[in-house]
Structure formats: structure tokens, C-alpha cells
Amino acid sequence: MTTSFTPTALEVAAAEAVPSADELAGTYELQPNNNKATQEVREAKMAKLLFGKDFSDSMAHATWTTEDGWHNRAIEPYGALSLDPAAAVLHYGQEVFEGLKAYRHDDGSIWTFRPTYNAARLNHSSRRLAIPELTHEDFMASIVDLVRADNEWVPDVPGSSFYLRPFIFASEAFLGVAAASRYEYYVIASPSGPYFTHGFQPINVWVEPTYHRAGPGGMGDAKTGGNYAASLLPKVKAHDAGYDEVLFLDAKTDKNLDELGGMNVFIVMADGSIKTPQLTGNILAGNTRSCIIQLLRSQGRSVTEETIPLAELLEEFGSGQAVEMFACGTAAVVTAIGSLTSEDFHVKIPTGPTTKNIYDELTAIQLGHVEDTFGWTYRLM
Ligand SMILES: *Cc1c(COP(=O)(O)O)cnc(C)c1O
């Protein structure tokens, strides 16, 4: 039996062809950089990779104004920004961002993973925050030119990557509450080790009974700082109580699973089927989530996107109907969830082979260790 599934708008956009890296190269003009790290400093940093702590020598930058649209595309020296204190982003949070990775393959070539999905999602987020869109070509060119300029910073040790952080913010100096008339687009990059320093150990998750990261009609499906700001206090409290991450419930009913606030979640059932919360508008449509769904379906496994009531899930773990739970996102790829706890329950979750298999299969594609039959990888240089 073959079942066809309707792709999401982001999946359709992600499948659109974009020019090769050679064709895009040079769109962002390479500026002189007198501020490069010495080889010694770079090698010292590359020898002990953290996540998102060290940054490469350059950053991509373009500016948008009402008169000129996006212009002044350049690869500039990485460094502090000069911003008017009245810049709208500092007051009203008009900002969107993305996260993707570049990987060095065994032959030294550098690739990224399904970047057109990120390009499409950046625009999706921008539309929600009344920020001007960027063409997919422009987004791709910024990644190509930055990675080519800073290719020495792309690590090659297992589990490492070159984390790319594109973002757009309102830079107009104006305190009136309005969509700004000036924006800056930047891409910065960080040679990174694994997101979780404890390896593939399961994380302990606090199910948040009070706070929400987003609500109906809000910005839950946009990748924007405001949602993260809303998640920080519950995260701090959960951390202080010894939990690694927070699972948020939907703000409308307070009953159903949303996501971790930076990662989507999946549940593996004893019968081999897999389920994940459906995209309600409150959940960020993860690139990793989308890839996992496609990967599993291509293997003939049943994956459903549905409303998942917390009470039902706890019962399913109690009865053994549900056997694994994991979180996923670009930074950590896939991480097992070892327990769910809240004010009135504590449920231990077994670890099983499915979570690790998905991690292995996805990273094998990302690293070029197996053939990419999905067309997800894109060669940068
Ligand atoms: C980025 C993000 C994710 C994961 O998305 P990926 O594209 O897989 O990295 C999940 N939830 C939120 C809120 C996010 O910002």
C-alpha cells in the first residue's frame, strides 16, 4: 500500500531548484579583513569545540530600506555592531532568525543540509513579523560566500559542524510602534561541537504546567526571538530544579503536546508506528521534523501528525503502548527523552533503538556517508 501525503508549503518551497554554489558565489562582496584570528588562535579554538561560543572571521550582511530594498551585500569582518539605541528591534523585538549547519565531508568538500527549507522558513517568519522577504537565491548566496570566506573554520571531527545563524532585525531608529523602514540581514557562523555535552544520554524534561511559549494567533510557528524570550523563565526554573528541557503544552486547552521550545517531539509506539504533534500554528515546523517524517515514511513506517493529549501519552507509557520519545532540531539533531515530570507525575521513558537509528541515518546523510536519495544536501565548496 502506498499512501501519499500532502507536502507543507515549506516542503514544496524547499524542493525548488536553486543555482549551484559556483553560480551564486560573489553575490556578497568580500571586504578586506584585518581582524582575522591567527592560525594559532583558530587552531586552539577548533581543538576544543563548544556550541555557539566561538565565531569565525567574517559575517554576511545586507541592508533593506524602503527606497532600495535589499542592497549593500557584503562579507564583512566579524565584529560588534553599531546600533542606534532607538533601533526598533531593541524595543519591539521585530526580529527573525534561522539555524542550519555546514559539514565537512571526508574528502574535504563542504556541504549544507536542506538550506532551501531554511530560506523558505525565514520568509515565513518574516511575513508574520512584517519584515521584508529575502529571495532564496539571496539567502543561499550569503551562506555560500560566508562559508567560502571562512572555510578554514569548518571542523572535521565527528559530531562537529559549522553552525550558521542567519537573522534579520529592524534597525530603524524610531520609537513609534510600526513595522520599520530599515532592516539588517546578517549571517554569523560558529564552529561547533555537539549541542548536548553529555553525548547521546537521554534528557529529563519538565512538562510546564503554567507558562506557554506561544498562543493561538501568536508567533508560535515563526522562528523569532520573542518566543524564546517567553520560554526563558520556565526554562530557568526547570534547570534550577534539575531538568534539561521544558515541554510546552498548547495554550488553548493546556492539554496537548506542543514542543520543547527549540525542538520538536516524536513518540515511538510499541507497534512500530510513530507520532508527532500536528502543525497547529503554535509549533515551529522543524526542518529536522520534516526530514524524519519523510525518512521514516520512505522506509514504510507509519508516521502520523496528530493532537497528542498529555494524559493519553502518560497512560501509553504506563501501559507500554508507547516505548520511546525523542526531541529533534538542527542543533542537537535527535536526542532521546528519558523522563517526563511535572507537579503531579513522574514518568520514566525507556530508551530504544529507533531514536538512535534515526540519529544515525540522518547524520549519515548529512555527512555524506550514505547516498542522499532525497536531494537534501547542497555542496557549498
Ligand atoms: C528551530 C526550532 C525548532 C527546530 O527546527 P529545525 O529546523 O529542525 O532546526 C523547533 N522549535 C523551535 C521553536 C525552533 O525555533
mmCIF file with all atom_site columns, N, CA and C in Angstrom, residues 97 208 210-215 218-220 224-237 246 248 251 260-262:
data_model
loop_
_atom_site.group_PDB
_atom_site.id
_atom_site.type_symbol
_atom_site.label_atom_id
_atom_site.label_alt_id
_atom_site.label_comp_id
_atom_site.label_asym_id
_atom_site.label_entity_id
_atom_site.label_seq_id
_atom_site.pdbx_PDB_ins_code
_atom_site.Cartn_x
_atom_site.Cartn_y
_atom_site.Cartn_z
_atom_site.occupancy
_atom_site.B_iso_or_equiv
_atom_site.pdbx_formal_charge
_atom_site.auth_seq_id
_atom_site.auth_comp_id
_atom_site.auth_asym_id
_atom_site.auth_atom_id
_atom_site.pdbx_PDB_model_num
ATOM 1  N N  . PHE A 1 97  ? 15.024 34.655 12.838 1.00 0.00 ? 97  PHE A N  1
ATOM 2  C CA . PHE A 1 97  ? 16.334 34.028 12.641 1.00 0.00 ? 97  PHE A CA 1
ATOM 3  C C  . PHE A 1 97  ? 16.187 32.624 12.084 1.00 0.00 ? 97  PHE A C  1
ATOM 4  N N  . GLU A 1 208 ? 5.688  21.769 31.431 1.00 0.00 ? 208 GLU A N  1
ATOM 5  C CA . GLU A 1 208 ? 5.383  23.060 32.037 1.00 0.00 ? 208 GLU A CA 1
ATOM 6  C C  . GLU A 1 208 ? 3.882  23.242 32.270 1.00 0.00 ? 208 GLU A C  1
ATOM 7  N N  . THR A 1 210 ? 2.318  25.882 33.737 1.00 0.00 ? 210 THR A N  1
ATOM 8  C CA . THR A 1 210 ? 1.847  27.261 33.879 1.00 0.00 ? 210 THR A CA 1
ATOM 9  C C  . THR A 1 210 ? 2.109  28.133 32.652 1.00 0.00 ? 210 THR A C  1
ATOM 10 N N  . TYR A 1 211 ? 3.344  28.119 32.207 1.00 0.00 ? 211 TYR A N  1
ATOM 11 C CA . TYR A 1 211 ? 3.733  29.056 31.139 1.00 0.00 ? 211 TYR A CA 1
ATOM 12 C C  . TYR A 1 211 ? 3.605  28.426 29.750 1.00 0.00 ? 211 TYR A C  1
ATOM 13 N N  . HIS A 1 212 ? 3.385  29.298 28.764 1.00 0.00 ? 212 HIS A N  1
ATOM 14 C CA . HIS A 1 212 ? 3.381  28.870 27.364 1.00 0.00 ? 212 HIS A CA 1
ATOM 15 C C  . HIS A 1 212 ? 4.422  29.673 26.591 1.00 0.00 ? 212 HIS A C  1
ATOM 16 N N  . ARG A 1 213 ? 4.941  29.068 25.527 1.00 0.00 ? 213 ARG A N  1
ATOM 17 C CA . ARG A 1 213 ? 5.909  29.807 24.711 1.00 0.00 ? 213 ARG A CA 1
ATOM 18 C C  . ARG A 1 213 ? 5.197  30.638 23.646 1.00 0.00 ? 213 ARG A C  1
ATOM 19 N N  . ALA A 1 214 ? 3.982  30.224 23.290 1.00 0.00 ? 214 ALA A N  1
ATOM 20 C CA . ALA A 1 214 ? 3.235  30.895 22.221 1.00 0.00 ? 214 ALA A CA 1
ATOM 21 C C  . ALA A 1 214 ? 1.776  30.527 22.377 1.00 0.00 ? 214 ALA A C  1
ATOM 22 N N  . GLY A 1 215 ? 0.908  31.332 21.822 1.00 0.00 ? 215 GLY A N  1
ATOM 23 C CA . GLY A 1 215 ? -0.523 31.048 21.922 1.00 0.00 ? 215 GLY A CA 1
ATOM 24 C C  . GLY A 1 215 ? -1.208 31.183 20.569 1.00 0.00 ? 215 GLY A C  1
ATOM 25 N N  . GLY A 1 218 ? -0.622 33.798 17.795 1.00 0.00 ? 218 GLY A N  1
ATOM 26 C CA . GLY A 1 218 ? 0.657  34.439 18.109 1.00 0.00 ? 218 GLY A CA 1
ATOM 27 C C  . GLY A 1 218 ? 1.713  34.102 17.077 1.00 0.00 ? 218 GLY A C  1
ATOM 28 N N  . MET A 1 219 ? 2.955  33.925 17.547 1.00 0.00 ? 219 MET A N  1
ATOM 29 C CA . MET A 1 219 ? 4.068  33.748 16.619 1.00 0.00 ? 219 MET A CA 1
ATOM 30 C C  . MET A 1 219 ? 4.693  32.367 16.713 1.00 0.00 ? 219 MET A C  1
ATOM 31 N N  . GLY A 1 220 ? 3.924  31.406 17.276 1.00 0.00 ? 220 GLY A N  1
ATOM 32 C CA . GLY A 1 220 ? 4.488  30.096 17.567 1.00 0.00 ? 220 GLY A CA 1
ATOM 33 C C  . GLY A 1 220 ? 5.146  29.391 16.399 1.00 0.00 ? 220 GLY A C  1
ATOM 34 N N  . THR A 1 224 ? 11.407 33.303 15.884 1.00 0.00 ? 224 THR A N  1
ATOM 35 C CA . THR A 1 224 ? 11.663 34.667 16.311 1.00 0.00 ? 224 THR A CA 1
ATOM 36 C C  . THR A 1 224 ? 12.027 34.697 17.792 1.00 0.00 ? 224 THR A C  1
ATOM 37 N N  . GLY A 1 225 ? 12.878 35.642 18.141 1.00 0.00 ? 225 GLY A N  1
ATOM 38 C CA . GLY A 1 225 ? 13.395 35.735 19.497 1.00 0.00 ? 225 GLY A CA 1
ATOM 39 C C  . GLY A 1 225 ? 12.327 35.828 20.562 1.00 0.00 ? 225 GLY A C  1
ATOM 40 N N  . GLY A 1 226 ? 11.203 36.453 20.228 1.00 0.00 ? 226 GLY A N  1
ATOM 41 C CA . GLY A 1 226 ? 10.142 36.652 21.213 1.00 0.00 ? 226 GLY A CA 1
ATOM 42 C C  . GLY A 1 226 ? 9.637  35.354 21.816 1.00 0.00 ? 226 GLY A C  1
ATOM 43 N N  . ASN A 1 227 ? 9.526  34.311 21.000 1.00 0.00 ? 227 ASN A N  1
ATOM 44 C CA . ASN A 1 227 ? 9.077  33.015 21.530 1.00 0.00 ? 227 ASN A CA 1
ATOM 45 C C  . ASN A 1 227 ? 10.094 32.447 22.509 1.00 0.00 ? 227 ASN A C  1
ATOM 46 N N  . TYR A 1 228 ? 11.355 32.676 22.207 1.00 0.00 ? 228 TYR A N  1
ATOM 47 C CA . TYR A 1 228 ? 12.416 32.196 23.099 1.00 0.00 ? 228 TYR A CA 1
ATOM 48 C C  . TYR A 1 228 ? 12.410 32.997 24.397 1.00 0.00 ? 228 TYR A C  1
ATOM 49 N N  . ALA A 1 229 ? 12.186 34.306 24.276 1.00 0.00 ? 229 ALA A N  1
ATOM 50 C CA . ALA A 1 229 ? 12.126 35.147 25.474 1.00 0.00 ? 229 ALA A CA 1
ATOM 51 C C  . ALA A 1 229 ? 11.041 34.632 26.417 1.00 0.00 ? 229 ALA A C  1
ATOM 52 N N  . ALA A 1 230 ? 9.903  34.234 25.817 1.00 0.00 ? 230 ALA A N  1
ATOM 53 C CA . ALA A 1 230 ? 8.788  33.726 26.627 1.00 0.00 ? 230 ALA A CA 1
ATOM 54 C C  . ALA A 1 230 ? 9.126  32.397 27.290 1.00 0.00 ? 230 ALA A C  1
ATOM 55 N N  . SER A 1 231 ? 10.079 31.675 26.710 1.00 0.00 ? 231 SER A N  1
ATOM 56 C CA . SER A 1 231 ? 10.401 30.341 27.237 1.00 0.00 ? 231 SER A CA 1
ATOM 57 C C  . SER A 1 231 ? 11.506 30.365 28.293 1.00 0.00 ? 231 SER A C  1
ATOM 58 N N  . LEU A 1 232 ? 12.157 31.518 28.468 1.00 0.00 ? 232 LEU A N  1
ATOM 59 C CA . LEU A 1 232 ? 13.354 31.532 29.324 1.00 0.00 ? 232 LEU A CA 1
ATOM 60 C C  . LEU A 1 232 ? 13.057 31.350 30.807 1.00 0.00 ? 232 LEU A C  1
ATOM 61 N N  . LEU A 1 233 ? 12.033 32.029 31.305 1.00 0.00 ? 233 LEU A N  1
ATOM 62 C CA . LEU A 1 233 ? 11.738 31.899 32.742 1.00 0.00 ? 233 LEU A CA 1
ATOM 63 C C  . LEU A 1 233 ? 11.371 30.455 33.103 1.00 0.00 ? 233 LEU A C  1
ATOM 64 N N  . PRO A 1 234 ? 10.426 29.829 32.400 1.00 0.00 ? 234 PRO A N  1
ATOM 65 C CA . PRO A 1 234 ? 10.179 28.408 32.707 1.00 0.00 ? 234 PRO A CA 1
ATOM 66 C C  . PRO A 1 234 ? 11.426 27.552 32.546 1.00 0.00 ? 234 PRO A C  1
ATOM 67 N N  . LYS A 1 235 ? 12.285 27.902 31.576 1.00 0.00 ? 235 LYS A N  1
ATOM 68 C CA . LYS A 1 235 ? 13.495 27.116 31.376 1.00 0.00 ? 235 LYS A CA 1
ATOM 69 C C  . LYS A 1 235 ? 14.463 27.265 32.555 1.00 0.00 ? 235 LYS A C  1
ATOM 70 N N  . VAL A 1 236 ? 14.596 28.488 33.025 1.00 0.00 ? 236 VAL A N  1
ATOM 71 C CA . VAL A 1 236 ? 15.470 28.736 34.171 1.00 0.00 ? 236 VAL A CA 1
ATOM 72 C C  . VAL A 1 236 ? 14.969 27.952 35.386 1.00 0.00 ? 236 VAL A C  1
ATOM 73 N N  . LYS A 1 237 ? 13.658 28.030 35.620 1.00 0.00 ? 237 LYS A N  1
ATOM 74 C CA . LYS A 1 237 ? 13.080 27.316 36.769 1.00 0.00 ? 237 LYS A CA 1
ATOM 75 C C  . LYS A 1 237 ? 13.293 25.807 36.645 1.00 0.00 ? 237 LYS A C  1
ATOM 76 N N  . VAL A 1 246 ? 12.258 21.939 28.698 1.00 0.00 ? 246 VAL A N  1
ATOM 77 C CA . VAL A 1 246 ? 10.860 22.144 29.061 1.00 0.00 ? 246 VAL A CA 1
ATOM 78 C C  . VAL A 1 246 ? 9.969  21.721 27.893 1.00 0.00 ? 246 VAL A C  1
ATOM 79 N N  . PHE A 1 248 ? 6.358  22.232 26.369 1.00 0.00 ? 248 PHE A N  1
ATOM 80 C CA . PHE A 1 248 ? 5.217  23.134 26.489 1.00 0.00 ? 248 PHE A CA 1
ATOM 81 C C  . PHE A 1 248 ? 3.943  22.469 25.980 1.00 0.00 ? 248 PHE A C  1
ATOM 82 N N  . ALA A 1 251 ? -1.478 26.294 24.335 1.00 0.00 ? 251 ALA A N  1
ATOM 83 C CA . ALA A 1 251 ? -2.015 27.373 25.167 1.00 0.00 ? 251 ALA A CA 1
ATOM 84 C C  . ALA A 1 251 ? -3.536 27.423 25.161 1.00 0.00 ? 251 ALA A C  1
ATOM 85 N N  . LEU A 1 260 ? 9.271  21.490 22.530 1.00 0.00 ? 260 LEU A N  1
ATOM 86 C CA . LEU A 1 260 ? 10.200 21.817 23.608 1.00 0.00 ? 260 LEU A CA 1
ATOM 87 C C  . LEU A 1 260 ? 10.602 23.291 23.636 1.00 0.00 ? 260 LEU A C  1
ATOM 88 N N  . GLY A 1 261 ? 10.141 24.065 22.678 1.00 0.00 ? 261 GLY A N  1
ATOM 89 C CA . GLY A 1 261 ? 10.522 25.470 22.667 1.00 0.00 ? 261 GLY A CA 1
ATOM 90 C C  . GLY A 1 261 ? 11.771 25.723 21.843 1.00 0.00 ? 261 GLY A C  1
ATOM 91 N N  . GLY A 1 262 ? 12.380 24.676 21.360 1.00 0.00 ? 262 GLY A N  1
ATOM 92 C CA . GLY A 1 262 ? 13.537 24.793 20.477 1.00 0.00 ? 262 GLY A CA 1
ATOM 93 C C  . GLY A 1 262 ? 13.720 23.496 19.714 1.00 0.00 ? 262 GLY A C  1
#
